[in-house]
PDB file of C-alpha atoms in Angstrom:
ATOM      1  CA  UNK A 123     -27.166 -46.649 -24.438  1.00  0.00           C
ATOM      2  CA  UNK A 124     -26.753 -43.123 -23.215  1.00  0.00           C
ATOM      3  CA  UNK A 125     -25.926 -41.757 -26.534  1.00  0.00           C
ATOM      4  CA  UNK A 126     -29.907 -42.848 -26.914  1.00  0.00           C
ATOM      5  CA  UNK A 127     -30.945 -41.818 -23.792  1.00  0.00           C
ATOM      6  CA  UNK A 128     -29.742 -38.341 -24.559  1.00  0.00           C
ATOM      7  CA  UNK A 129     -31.547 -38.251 -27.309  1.00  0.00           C
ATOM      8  CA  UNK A 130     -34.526 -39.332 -26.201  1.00  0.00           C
ATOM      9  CA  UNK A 131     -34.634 -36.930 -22.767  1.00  0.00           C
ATOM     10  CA  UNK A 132     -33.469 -34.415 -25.236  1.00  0.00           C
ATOM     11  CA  UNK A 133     -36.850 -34.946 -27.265  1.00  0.00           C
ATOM     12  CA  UNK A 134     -38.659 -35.125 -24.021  1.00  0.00           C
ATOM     13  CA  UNK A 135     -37.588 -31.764 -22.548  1.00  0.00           C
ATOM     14  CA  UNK A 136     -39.753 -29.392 -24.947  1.00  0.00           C
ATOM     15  CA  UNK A 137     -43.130 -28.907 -23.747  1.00  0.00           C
ATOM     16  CA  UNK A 138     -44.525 -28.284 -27.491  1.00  0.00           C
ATOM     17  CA  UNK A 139     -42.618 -32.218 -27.728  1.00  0.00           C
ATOM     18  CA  UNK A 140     -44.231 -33.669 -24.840  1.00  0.00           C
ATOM     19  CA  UNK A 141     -47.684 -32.221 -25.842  1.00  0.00           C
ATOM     20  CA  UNK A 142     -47.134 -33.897 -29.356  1.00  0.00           C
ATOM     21  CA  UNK A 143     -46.472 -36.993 -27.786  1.00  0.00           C
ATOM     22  CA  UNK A 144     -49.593 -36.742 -25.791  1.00  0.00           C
ATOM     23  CA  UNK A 145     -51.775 -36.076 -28.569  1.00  0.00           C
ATOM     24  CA  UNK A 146     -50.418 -39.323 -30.485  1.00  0.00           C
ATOM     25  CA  UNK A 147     -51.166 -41.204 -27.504  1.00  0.00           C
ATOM     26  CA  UNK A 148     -54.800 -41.117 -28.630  1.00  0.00           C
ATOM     27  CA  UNK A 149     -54.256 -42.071 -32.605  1.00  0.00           C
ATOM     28  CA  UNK A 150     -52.158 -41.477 -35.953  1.00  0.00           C
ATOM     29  CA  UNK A 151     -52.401 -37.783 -36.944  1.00  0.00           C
ATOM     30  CA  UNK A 152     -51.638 -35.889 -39.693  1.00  0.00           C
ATOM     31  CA  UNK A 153     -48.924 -33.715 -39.558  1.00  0.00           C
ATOM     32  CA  UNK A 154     -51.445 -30.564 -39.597  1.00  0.00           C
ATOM     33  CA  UNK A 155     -53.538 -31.907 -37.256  1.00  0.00           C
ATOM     34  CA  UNK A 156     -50.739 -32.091 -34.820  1.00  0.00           C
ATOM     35  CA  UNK A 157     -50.405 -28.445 -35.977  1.00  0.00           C
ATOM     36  CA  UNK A 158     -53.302 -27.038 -35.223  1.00  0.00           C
ATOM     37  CA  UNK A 159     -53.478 -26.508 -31.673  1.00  0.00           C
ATOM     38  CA  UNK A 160     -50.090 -24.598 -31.567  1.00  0.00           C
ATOM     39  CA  UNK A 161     -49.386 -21.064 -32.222  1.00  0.00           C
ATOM     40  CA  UNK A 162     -46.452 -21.801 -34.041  1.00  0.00           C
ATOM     41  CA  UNK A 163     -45.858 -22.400 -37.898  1.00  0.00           C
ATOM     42  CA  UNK A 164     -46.404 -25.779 -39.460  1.00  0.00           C
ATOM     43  CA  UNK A 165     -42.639 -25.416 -40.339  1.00  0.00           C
ATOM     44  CA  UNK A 166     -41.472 -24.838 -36.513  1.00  0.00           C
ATOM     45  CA  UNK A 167     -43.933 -28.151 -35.824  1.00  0.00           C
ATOM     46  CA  UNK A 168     -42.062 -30.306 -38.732  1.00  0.00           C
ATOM     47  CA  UNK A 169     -38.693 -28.962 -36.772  1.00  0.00           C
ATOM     48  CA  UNK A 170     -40.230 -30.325 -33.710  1.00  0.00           C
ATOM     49  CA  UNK A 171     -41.407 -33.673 -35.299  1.00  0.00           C
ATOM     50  CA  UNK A 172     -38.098 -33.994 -37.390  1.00  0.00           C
ATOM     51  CA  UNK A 173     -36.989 -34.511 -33.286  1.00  0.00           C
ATOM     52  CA  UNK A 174     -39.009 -36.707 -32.023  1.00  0.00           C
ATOM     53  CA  UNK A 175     -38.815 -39.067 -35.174  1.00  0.00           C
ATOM     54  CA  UNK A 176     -34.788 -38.859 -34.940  1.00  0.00           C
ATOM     55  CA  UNK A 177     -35.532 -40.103 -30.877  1.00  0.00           C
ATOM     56  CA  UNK A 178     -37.348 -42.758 -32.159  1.00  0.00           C
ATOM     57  CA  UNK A 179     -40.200 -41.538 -30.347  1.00  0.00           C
ATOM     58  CA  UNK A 180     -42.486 -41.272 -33.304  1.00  0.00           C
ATOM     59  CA  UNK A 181     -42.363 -42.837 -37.052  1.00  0.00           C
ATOM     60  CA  UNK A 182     -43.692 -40.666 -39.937  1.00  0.00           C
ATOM     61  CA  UNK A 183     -45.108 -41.937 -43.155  1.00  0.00           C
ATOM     62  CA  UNK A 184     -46.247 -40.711 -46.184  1.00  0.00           C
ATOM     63  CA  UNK A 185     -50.191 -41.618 -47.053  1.00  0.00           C
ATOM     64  CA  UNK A 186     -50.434 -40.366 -50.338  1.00  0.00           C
ATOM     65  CA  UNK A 187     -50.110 -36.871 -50.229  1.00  0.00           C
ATOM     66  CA  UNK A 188     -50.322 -36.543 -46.056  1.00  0.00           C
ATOM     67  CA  UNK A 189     -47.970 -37.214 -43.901  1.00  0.00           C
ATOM     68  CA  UNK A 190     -48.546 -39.367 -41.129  1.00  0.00           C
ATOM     69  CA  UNK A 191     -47.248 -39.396 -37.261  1.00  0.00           C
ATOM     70  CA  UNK A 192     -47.590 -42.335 -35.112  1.00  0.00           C
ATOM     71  CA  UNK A 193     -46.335 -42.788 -31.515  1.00  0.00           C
ATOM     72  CA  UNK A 194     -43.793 -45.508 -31.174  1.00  0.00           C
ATOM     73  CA  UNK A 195     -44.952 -47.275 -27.794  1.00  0.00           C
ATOM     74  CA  UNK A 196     -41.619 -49.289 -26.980  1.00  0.00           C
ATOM     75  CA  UNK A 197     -39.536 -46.235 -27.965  1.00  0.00           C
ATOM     76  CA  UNK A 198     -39.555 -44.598 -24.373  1.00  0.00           C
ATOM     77  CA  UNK A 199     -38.757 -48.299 -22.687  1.00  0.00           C
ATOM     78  CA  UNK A 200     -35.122 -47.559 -21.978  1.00  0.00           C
ATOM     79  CA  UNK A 201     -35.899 -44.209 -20.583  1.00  0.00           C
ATOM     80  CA  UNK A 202     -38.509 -45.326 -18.594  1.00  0.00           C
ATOM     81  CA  UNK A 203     -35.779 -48.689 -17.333  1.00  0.00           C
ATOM     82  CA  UNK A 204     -33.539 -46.114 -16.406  1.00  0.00           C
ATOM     83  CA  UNK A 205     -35.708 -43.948 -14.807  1.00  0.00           C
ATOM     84  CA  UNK A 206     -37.228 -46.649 -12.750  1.00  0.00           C
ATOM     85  CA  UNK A 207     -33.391 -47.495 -11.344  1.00  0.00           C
ATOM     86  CA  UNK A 208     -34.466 -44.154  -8.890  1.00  0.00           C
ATOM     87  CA  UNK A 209     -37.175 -46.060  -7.756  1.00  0.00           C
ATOM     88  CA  UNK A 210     -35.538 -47.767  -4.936  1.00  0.00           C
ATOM     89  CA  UNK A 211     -35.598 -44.376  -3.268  1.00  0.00           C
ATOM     90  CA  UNK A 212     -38.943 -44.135  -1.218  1.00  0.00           C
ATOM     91  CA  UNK A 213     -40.982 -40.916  -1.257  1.00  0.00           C
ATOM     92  CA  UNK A 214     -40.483 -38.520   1.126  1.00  0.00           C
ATOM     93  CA  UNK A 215     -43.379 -38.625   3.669  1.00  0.00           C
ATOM     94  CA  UNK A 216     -43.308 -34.323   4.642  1.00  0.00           C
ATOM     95  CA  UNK A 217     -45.927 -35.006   7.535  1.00  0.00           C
ATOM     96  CA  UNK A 218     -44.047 -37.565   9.307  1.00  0.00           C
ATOM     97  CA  UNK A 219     -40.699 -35.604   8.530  1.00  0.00           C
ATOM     98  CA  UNK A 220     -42.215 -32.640  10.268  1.00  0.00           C
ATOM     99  CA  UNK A 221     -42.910 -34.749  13.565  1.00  0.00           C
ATOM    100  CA  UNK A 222     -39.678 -35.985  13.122  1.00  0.00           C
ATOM    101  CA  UNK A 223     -38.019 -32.455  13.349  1.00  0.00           C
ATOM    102  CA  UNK A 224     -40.739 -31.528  16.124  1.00  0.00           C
ATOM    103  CA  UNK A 225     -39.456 -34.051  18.628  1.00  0.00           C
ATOM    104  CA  UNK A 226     -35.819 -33.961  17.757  1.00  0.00           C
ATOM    105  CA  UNK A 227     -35.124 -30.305  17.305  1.00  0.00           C
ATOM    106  CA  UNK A 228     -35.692 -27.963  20.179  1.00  0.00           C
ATOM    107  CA  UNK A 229     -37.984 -25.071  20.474  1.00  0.00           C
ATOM    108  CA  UNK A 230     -37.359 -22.045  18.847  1.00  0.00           C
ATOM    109  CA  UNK A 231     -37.310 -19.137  22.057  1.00  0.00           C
ATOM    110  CA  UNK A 232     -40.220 -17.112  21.590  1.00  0.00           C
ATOM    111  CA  UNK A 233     -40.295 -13.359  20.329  1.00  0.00           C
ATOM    112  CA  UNK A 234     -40.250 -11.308  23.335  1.00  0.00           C
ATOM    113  CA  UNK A 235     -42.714  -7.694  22.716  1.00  0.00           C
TER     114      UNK A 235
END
Protein backbone atom coordinates (compact mmCIF):
# COMPACT_ATOMS: atom_id res chain seq x y z
CA UNK A 1 0.00 0.00 0.00
CA UNK A 2 2.59 2.71 0.26
CA UNK A 3 4.42 1.65 -2.75
CA UNK A 4 0.82 3.03 -4.27
CA UNK A 5 0.48 5.75 -2.17
CA UNK A 6 3.79 7.07 -3.37
CA UNK A 7 2.79 6.92 -6.50
CA UNK A 8 -0.21 8.41 -6.33
CA UNK A 9 1.03 11.66 -4.00
CA UNK A 10 3.81 11.57 -6.45
CA UNK A 11 1.18 12.24 -9.35
CA UNK A 12 -0.56 14.64 -7.10
CA UNK A 13 2.37 16.97 -6.33
CA UNK A 14 2.63 18.74 -9.92
CA UNK A 15 0.40 21.56 -10.25
CA UNK A 16 0.15 21.08 -14.26
CA UNK A 17 -1.12 17.21 -12.67
CA UNK A 18 -3.54 18.47 -10.31
CA UNK A 19 -4.98 20.99 -12.88
CA UNK A 20 -5.39 17.93 -15.32
CA UNK A 21 -7.16 16.17 -12.83
CA UNK A 22 -9.44 19.04 -12.29
CA UNK A 23 -10.32 19.49 -15.75
CA UNK A 24 -11.37 15.63 -16.04
CA UNK A 25 -13.46 16.14 -13.16
CA UNK A 26 -15.94 17.79 -15.53
CA UNK A 27 -15.83 15.02 -18.58
CA UNK A 28 -13.59 12.69 -20.93
CA UNK A 29 -11.16 14.88 -22.93
CA UNK A 30 -9.07 14.48 -25.60
CA UNK A 31 -5.63 14.45 -25.08
CA UNK A 32 -5.31 18.02 -26.93
CA UNK A 33 -7.96 19.38 -25.26
CA UNK A 34 -6.28 18.75 -22.01
CA UNK A 35 -3.45 20.51 -23.92
CA UNK A 36 -4.67 23.48 -24.72
CA UNK A 37 -4.76 25.55 -21.79
CA UNK A 38 -1.01 24.94 -20.96
CA UNK A 39 1.97 26.64 -22.26
CA UNK A 40 3.77 23.61 -22.58
CA UNK A 41 4.15 21.11 -25.61
CA UNK A 42 1.60 18.42 -26.26
CA UNK A 43 4.66 16.10 -25.73
CA UNK A 44 5.55 17.56 -22.07
CA UNK A 45 1.44 17.04 -21.46
CA UNK A 46 1.61 13.18 -22.74
CA UNK A 47 4.79 13.04 -20.12
CA UNK A 48 2.46 14.39 -17.60
CA UNK A 49 -0.53 12.08 -18.52
CA UNK A 50 1.86 9.00 -19.05
CA UNK A 51 1.93 9.88 -14.86
CA UNK A 52 -1.15 10.13 -13.88
CA UNK A 53 -2.32 6.98 -15.95
CA UNK A 54 0.73 4.90 -14.30
CA UNK A 55 -1.04 6.34 -10.63
CA UNK A 56 -4.04 5.00 -11.71
CA UNK A 57 -5.45 8.30 -11.50
CA UNK A 58 -6.66 8.45 -15.05
CA UNK A 59 -7.29 5.61 -17.89
CA UNK A 60 -6.52 6.54 -21.54
CA UNK A 61 -8.11 5.03 -24.56
CA UNK A 62 -7.83 5.14 -28.01
CA UNK A 63 -11.23 6.41 -30.00
CA UNK A 64 -10.25 5.90 -33.34
CA UNK A 65 -7.65 8.14 -34.09
CA UNK A 66 -7.97 10.38 -30.57
CA UNK A 67 -6.91 9.55 -27.60
CA UNK A 68 -9.05 9.68 -24.76
CA UNK A 69 -8.48 10.67 -20.84
CA UNK A 70 -10.93 9.85 -18.25
CA UNK A 71 -10.66 10.46 -14.47
CA UNK A 72 -10.69 7.30 -12.47
CA UNK A 73 -13.05 8.31 -9.42
CA UNK A 74 -12.07 5.39 -6.90
CA UNK A 75 -8.39 5.81 -7.84
CA UNK A 76 -7.62 8.57 -5.12
CA UNK A 77 -9.71 6.36 -2.30
CA UNK A 78 -6.63 5.09 -0.53
CA UNK A 79 -5.05 8.45 -0.51
CA UNK A 80 -7.89 10.10 0.59
CA UNK A 81 -8.31 6.82 3.65
CA UNK A 82 -5.01 7.69 4.59
CA UNK A 83 -5.26 11.14 4.60
CA UNK A 84 -8.40 11.12 6.61
CA UNK A 85 -6.31 8.97 9.52
CA UNK A 86 -5.05 12.98 10.36
CA UNK A 87 -8.42 13.76 10.89
CA UNK A 88 -8.65 12.94 14.47
CA UNK A 89 -6.54 16.04 14.98
CA UNK A 90 -9.00 19.06 15.49
CA UNK A 91 -8.29 22.41 13.80
CA UNK A 92 -6.52 24.83 15.43
CA UNK A 93 -8.93 27.58 16.64
CA UNK A 94 -6.04 30.90 16.33
CA UNK A 95 -8.68 33.27 18.11
CA UNK A 96 -9.21 31.25 21.09
CA UNK A 97 -5.37 30.30 21.10
CA UNK A 98 -4.62 33.97 21.25
CA UNK A 99 -6.86 34.44 24.50
CA UNK A 100 -5.31 31.54 25.65
CA UNK A 101 -1.73 33.08 25.49
CA UNK A 102 -3.33 36.54 26.68
CA UNK A 103 -4.35 35.23 30.08
CA UNK A 104 -1.56 32.80 30.63
CA UNK A 105 1.47 34.67 29.48
CA UNK A 106 2.39 37.89 31.16
CA UNK A 107 2.66 41.31 29.77
CA UNK A 108 5.33 42.26 27.72
CA UNK A 109 7.04 45.67 29.77
CA UNK A 110 6.35 48.51 27.72
CA UNK A 111 8.96 50.52 25.53
CA UNK A 112 10.11 53.26 27.64
CA UNK A 113 10.84 56.85 25.17
Amino acid sequence: MASKLDTTFAALADPTRRAILAMLLEDDMAVTDVAEPFEVSLAAISKHLGVLTMAGLITQEKRGRVKWCKLDPDAMRSASVWMQGFGQFEPVNLDAFERFLKQELPEPPEASG
